Tab-separated table of N, CA and C in Angstrom:
chain	number	residue	atom	x	y	z
P	1	MET	N	59.591	9.116	-64.171
P	1	MET	CA	58.975	9.768	-63.042
P	1	MET	C	57.890	8.848	-62.485
P	2	ALA	N	57.977	8.593	-61.235
P	2	ALA	CA	57.016	7.690	-60.587
P	2	ALA	C	55.760	8.468	-60.194
P	3	ILE	N	54.630	7.860	-60.479
P	3	ILE	CA	53.355	8.477	-60.106
P	3	ILE	C	52.864	7.780	-58.842
P	4	THR	N	52.591	8.571	-57.852
P	4	THR	CA	52.097	7.977	-56.610
P	4	THR	C	50.572	7.997	-56.610
P	5	LYS	N	50.040	6.927	-56.138
P	5	LYS	CA	48.586	6.815	-56.061
P	5	LYS	C	48.126	7.417	-54.735
P	6	ARG	N	47.245	8.341	-54.819
P	6	ARG	CA	46.734	8.970	-53.606
P	6	ARG	C	45.504	8.207	-53.120
P	7	THR	N	45.514	7.942	-51.868
P	7	THR	CA	44.349	7.296	-51.270
P	7	THR	C	43.688	8.281	-50.329
P	8	ARG	N	42.410	8.147	-50.242
P	8	ARG	CA	41.684	9.032	-49.331
P	8	ARG	C	41.637	8.417	-47.952
P	9	PHE	N	41.910	9.222	-46.990
P	9	PHE	CA	41.807	8.784	-45.610
P	9	PHE	C	40.950	9.786	-44.877
P	10	SER	N	39.888	9.309	-44.328
P	10	SER	CA	38.993	10.186	-43.584
P	10	SER	C	38.874	9.670	-42.164
P	11	ARG	N	39.303	10.457	-41.243
P	11	ARG	CA	39.211	10.065	-39.846
P	11	ARG	C	37.871	10.529	-39.304
P	12	ARG	N	37.028	9.587	-38.956
P	12	ARG	CA	35.705	9.912	-38.444
P	12	ARG	C	35.767	10.006	-36.927
P	13	VAL	N	35.628	11.204	-36.429
P	13	VAL	CA	35.595	11.404	-34.983
P	13	VAL	C	34.142	11.552	-34.558
P	14	PRO	N	33.838	11.230	-33.322
P	14	PRO	CA	32.458	11.396	-32.860
P	14	PRO	C	32.017	12.856	-32.957
P	15	ASP	N	30.808	13.061	-33.390
P	15	ASP	CA	30.243	14.401	-33.510
P	15	ASP	C	29.538	14.730	-32.198
P	16	HIS	N	30.216	15.475	-31.347
P	16	HIS	CA	29.689	15.758	-30.018
P	16	HIS	C	28.421	16.598	-30.060
P	17	VAL	N	28.337	17.517	-30.997
P	17	VAL	CA	27.152	18.387	-31.080
P	17	VAL	C	25.912	17.560	-31.407
P	18	THR	N	26.002	16.716	-32.418
P	18	THR	CA	24.862	15.872	-32.781
P	18	THR	C	24.522	14.911	-31.646
P	19	ASP	N	25.541	14.348	-31.005
P	19	ASP	CA	25.286	13.437	-29.891
P	19	ASP	C	24.498	14.122	-28.769
P	20	GLU	N	24.855	15.352	-28.462
P	20	GLU	CA	24.152	16.069	-27.397
P	20	GLU	C	22.740	16.470	-27.820
P	21	ILE	N	22.554	16.823	-29.088
P	21	ILE	CA	21.205	17.118	-29.584
P	21	ILE	C	20.335	15.871	-29.472
P	22	VAL	N	20.898	14.724	-29.843
P	22	VAL	CA	20.166	13.456	-29.745
P	22	VAL	C	19.809	13.173	-28.294
P	23	TYR	N	20.753	13.391	-27.391
P	23	TYR	CA	20.494	13.122	-25.972
P	23	TYR	C	19.382	14.013	-25.432
P	24	VAL	N	19.466	15.315	-25.697
P	24	VAL	CA	18.485	16.258	-25.148
P	24	VAL	C	17.100	16.007	-25.736
P	25	LEU	N	17.008	15.833	-27.050
P	25	LEU	CA	15.695	15.597	-27.667
P	25	LEU	C	15.150	14.216	-27.331
P	26	GLY	N	16.031	13.242	-27.159
P	26	GLY	CA	15.589	11.884	-26.853
P	26	GLY	C	15.185	11.698	-25.406
P	27	ALA	N	15.713	12.527	-24.521
P	27	ALA	CA	15.428	12.380	-23.097
P	27	ALA	C	14.066	12.958	-22.719
P	28	ASP	N	13.525	13.818	-23.542
P	28	ASP	CA	12.267	14.486	-23.220
P	28	ASP	C	11.337	14.404	-24.426
P	29	GLU	N	10.069	14.152	-24.179
P	29	GLU	CA	9.085	13.997	-25.259
P	29	GLU	C	8.434	15.319	-25.673
P	30	ARG	N	8.887	16.427	-25.117
P	30	ARG	CA	8.242	17.703	-25.420
P	30	ARG	C	8.925	18.412	-26.588
P	31	PHE	N	8.268	19.451	-27.079
P	31	PHE	CA	8.844	20.291	-28.130
P	31	PHE	C	9.782	21.314	-27.499
P	32	PHE	N	10.911	21.569	-28.159
P	32	PHE	CA	11.893	22.555	-27.708
P	32	PHE	C	11.979	23.669	-28.735
P	33	GLY	N	12.044	24.910	-28.262
P	33	GLY	CA	12.444	26.012	-29.118
P	33	GLY	C	13.944	25.896	-29.321
P	34	PHE	N	14.458	26.472	-30.408
P	34	PHE	CA	15.891	26.302	-30.672
P	34	PHE	C	16.744	26.866	-29.548
P	35	ASN	N	16.378	28.020	-29.012
P	35	ASN	CA	17.198	28.622	-27.957
P	35	ASN	C	17.252	27.743	-26.711
P	36	ASP	N	16.123	27.174	-26.318
P	36	ASP	CA	16.104	26.279	-25.157
P	36	ASP	C	16.944	25.028	-25.421
P	37	LEU	N	16.784	24.494	-26.611
P	37	LEU	CA	17.551	23.308	-26.989
P	37	LEU	C	19.044	23.615	-26.991
P	38	PHE	N	19.415	24.752	-27.579
P	38	PHE	CA	20.830	25.101	-27.642
P	38	PHE	C	21.415	25.307	-26.254
P	39	GLU	N	20.680	25.946	-25.360
P	39	GLU	CA	21.188	26.171	-24.003
P	39	GLU	C	21.461	24.847	-23.302
P	40	SER	N	20.584	23.864	-23.487
P	40	SER	CA	20.796	22.547	-22.880
P	40	SER	C	22.013	21.854	-23.490
P	41	VAL	N	22.117	21.910	-24.803
P	41	VAL	CA	23.252	21.286	-25.495
P	41	VAL	C	24.552	21.968	-25.093
P	42	PHE	N	24.556	23.288	-25.062
P	42	PHE	CA	25.755	24.042	-24.707
P	42	PHE	C	26.213	23.727	-23.281
P	43	ALA	N	25.260	23.647	-22.346
P	43	ALA	CA	25.601	23.329	-20.956
P	43	ALA	C	26.215	21.936	-20.853
P	44	ARG	N	25.659	20.972	-21.585
P	44	ARG	CA	26.197	19.609	-21.553
P	44	ARG	C	27.586	19.545	-22.185
P	45	LEU	N	27.798	20.285	-23.260
P	45	LEU	CA	29.120	20.307	-23.900
P	45	LEU	C	30.154	20.976	-22.996
P	46	LYS	N	29.767	22.034	-22.306
P	46	LYS	CA	30.688	22.700	-21.379
P	46	LYS	C	31.061	21.765	-20.238
P	47	ALA	N	30.093	21.002	-19.748
P	47	ALA	CA	30.365	20.061	-18.664
P	47	ALA	C	31.345	18.975	-19.112
P	48	ARG	N	31.287	18.594	-20.374
P	48	ARG	CA	32.193	17.578	-20.930
P	48	ARG	C	33.502	18.188	-21.412
P	49	ASN	N	33.634	19.499	-21.336
P	49	ASN	CA	34.804	20.229	-21.830
P	49	ASN	C	35.004	19.968	-23.325
P	50	ALA	N	33.892	19.985	-24.073
P	50	ALA	CA	33.939	19.706	-25.507
P	50	ALA	C	33.542	20.918	-26.334
P	51	VAL	N	33.658	22.108	-25.762
P	51	VAL	CA	33.287	23.334	-26.463
P	51	VAL	C	34.546	23.944	-27.067
P	52	SER	N	34.480	24.250	-28.364
P	52	SER	CA	35.598	24.941	-28.999
P	52	SER	C	35.046	25.826	-30.105
P	53	GLY	N	35.706	26.924	-30.352
P	53	GLY	CA	35.321	27.793	-31.451
P	53	GLY	C	34.380	28.916	-31.070
P	54	GLY	N	33.984	29.021	-29.833
P	54	GLY	CA	33.118	30.103	-29.402
P	54	GLY	C	31.649	29.744	-29.471
P	55	GLU	N	30.856	30.442	-28.679
P	55	GLU	CA	29.437	30.137	-28.554
P	55	GLU	C	28.657	30.393	-29.839
P	56	GLU	N	28.943	31.492	-30.526
P	56	GLU	CA	28.193	31.799	-31.749
P	56	GLU	C	28.469	30.782	-32.864
P	57	MET	N	29.708	30.367	-32.990
P	57	MET	CA	30.042	29.350	-33.989
P	57	MET	C	29.375	28.030	-33.635
P	58	LEU	N	29.356	27.701	-32.366
P	58	LEU	CA	28.702	26.477	-31.917
P	58	LEU	C	27.196	26.546	-32.166
P	59	ARG	N	26.614	27.726	-31.981
P	59	ARG	CA	25.182	27.903	-32.248
P	59	ARG	C	24.875	27.645	-33.726
P	60	LEU	N	25.722	28.142	-34.610
P	60	LEU	CA	25.534	27.905	-36.044
P	60	LEU	C	25.678	26.426	-36.393
P	61	ARG	N	26.678	25.789	-35.817
P	61	ARG	CA	26.871	24.361	-36.070
P	61	ARG	C	25.697	23.546	-35.552
P	62	ALA	N	25.207	23.896	-34.358
P	62	ALA	CA	24.074	23.165	-33.776
P	62	ALA	C	22.831	23.337	-34.639
P	63	TYR	N	22.597	24.544	-35.153
P	63	TYR	CA	21.429	24.776	-36.002
P	63	TYR	C	21.541	23.971	-37.298
P	64	GLU	N	22.729	23.940	-37.878
P	64	GLU	CA	22.942	23.167	-39.103
P	64	GLU	C	22.720	21.677	-38.850
P	65	LYS	N	23.233	21.169	-37.743
P	65	LYS	CA	23.059	19.751	-37.413
P	65	LYS	C	21.584	19.440	-37.164
P	66	LEU	N	20.884	20.336	-36.501
P	66	LEU	CA	19.467	20.140	-36.222
P	66	LEU	C	18.656	20.112	-37.511
P	67	GLN	N	18.947	21.007	-38.434
P	67	GLN	CA	18.238	21.020	-39.713
P	67	GLN	C	18.532	19.750	-40.516
P	68	ASN	N	19.745	19.237	-40.396
P	68	ASN	CA	20.096	17.983	-41.048
P	68	ASN	C	19.254	16.838	-40.476
P	69	LEU	N	19.061	16.818	-39.166
P	69	LEU	CA	18.228	15.782	-38.536
P	69	LEU	C	16.778	15.902	-38.969
P	70	VAL	N	16.301	17.129	-39.153
P	70	VAL	CA	14.930	17.342	-39.638
P	70	VAL	C	14.802	16.790	-41.052
P	71	THR	N	15.780	17.088	-41.898
P	71	THR	CA	15.774	16.616	-43.285
P	71	THR	C	15.802	15.097	-43.357
P	72	ARG	N	16.551	14.462	-42.453
P	72	ARG	CA	16.653	13.002	-42.439
P	72	ARG	C	15.438	12.330	-41.795
P	73	GLY	N	14.493	13.106	-41.291
P	73	GLY	CA	13.268	12.547	-40.714
P	73	GLY	C	13.430	12.016	-39.308
P	74	MET	N	14.401	12.508	-38.580
P	74	MET	CA	14.646	12.049	-37.216
P	74	MET	C	14.123	13.023	-36.174
P	75	VAL	N	13.869	14.245	-36.615
P	75	VAL	CA	13.344	15.294	-35.739
P	75	VAL	C	12.155	15.926	-36.432
P	76	GLU	N	11.103	16.155	-35.655
P	76	GLU	CA	9.910	16.820	-36.176
P	76	GLU	C	10.014	18.309	-35.899
P	77	LYS	N	9.731	19.104	-36.922
P	77	LYS	CA	9.743	20.555	-36.770
P	77	LYS	C	8.318	21.051	-36.905
P	78	LEU	N	7.847	21.758	-35.897
P	78	LEU	CA	6.508	22.325	-35.901
P	78	LEU	C	6.655	23.813	-35.632
P	79	GLY	N	6.557	24.607	-36.687
P	79	GLY	CA	6.814	26.040	-36.550
P	79	GLY	C	8.285	26.255	-36.283
P	80	LYS	N	8.599	26.770	-35.104
P	80	LYS	CA	9.997	26.986	-34.712
P	80	LYS	C	10.387	26.085	-33.547
P	81	GLU	N	9.665	24.991	-33.375
P	81	GLU	CA	9.945	24.077	-32.277
P	81	GLU	C	10.274	22.697	-32.817
P	82	TYR	N	11.062	21.961	-32.053
P	82	TYR	CA	11.593	20.676	-32.491
P	82	TYR	C	11.308	19.589	-31.464
P	83	LYS	N	11.076	18.376	-31.977
P	83	LYS	CA	10.821	17.226	-31.113
P	83	LYS	C	11.468	15.997	-31.747
P	84	GLY	N	12.142	15.188	-30.931
P	84	GLY	CA	12.778	13.978	-31.425
P	84	GLY	C	11.756	12.913	-31.776
P	85	LEU	N	12.012	12.168	-32.853
P	85	LEU	CA	11.146	11.077	-33.276
P	85	LEU	C	11.795	9.734	-32.926
P	86	ALA	N	11.119	8.652	-33.243
P	86	ALA	CA	11.583	7.317	-32.861
P	86	ALA	C	12.938	6.958	-33.472
P	87	ARG	N	13.242	7.455	-34.666
P	87	ARG	CA	14.501	7.133	-35.341
P	87	ARG	C	15.685	7.971	-34.862
P	88	LEU	N	15.471	8.894	-33.960
P	88	LEU	CA	16.526	9.813	-33.525
P	88	LEU	C	17.783	9.111	-32.995
P	89	PRO	N	17.685	8.029	-32.232
P	89	PRO	CA	18.921	7.378	-31.747
P	89	PRO	C	19.847	6.898	-32.860
P	90	GLU	N	19.348	6.737	-34.072
P	90	GLU	CA	20.200	6.332	-35.193
P	90	GLU	C	21.251	7.396	-35.531
P	91	ALA	N	21.032	8.625	-35.133
P	91	ALA	CA	21.967	9.707	-35.443
P	91	ALA	C	23.135	9.764	-34.461
P	92	HIS	N	23.051	9.038	-33.349
P	92	HIS	CA	24.115	9.065	-32.354
P	92	HIS	C	25.342	8.341	-32.896
P	93	SER	N	26.527	8.814	-32.549
P	93	SER	CA	27.763	8.252	-33.093
P	93	SER	C	27.974	6.806	-32.672
P	94	THR	N	27.479	6.391	-31.526
P	94	THR	CA	27.649	5.000	-31.120
P	94	THR	C	26.804	4.073	-31.968
P	95	PHE	N	25.672	4.551	-32.479
P	95	PHE	CA	24.830	3.736	-33.353
P	95	PHE	C	25.534	3.479	-34.682
P	96	GLU	N	26.175	4.498	-35.227
P	96	GLU	CA	26.879	4.360	-36.503
P	96	GLU	C	28.095	3.464	-36.383
P	97	ALA	N	28.702	3.410	-35.187
P	97	ALA	CA	29.891	2.595	-34.979
P	97	ALA	C	29.553	1.101	-34.928
P	98	GLU	N	28.324	0.767	-34.588
P	98	GLU	CA	27.937	-0.642	-34.456
P	98	GLU	C	27.646	-1.306	-35.753
């Protein structure tokens, strides 16, 4: 009996939600509440026709991605408001591709 070796293949697609969060927070130096930030991200994703899974699911994904950026030290959290820091462009998918 022949044993086949399994290899892992992971297709890395651009993360549109994180890219839009990076764009919105990087374009403005002010603090955003999550709802304001999400509305901007959602509008940009709709314009790009990159919305799938419904608004509530997208809201959960955006919150998870935002908390990940806070943990990585790319976004400052002050109370319930968020502001992009100098390292934020490193989270964009084009930065990782280079």
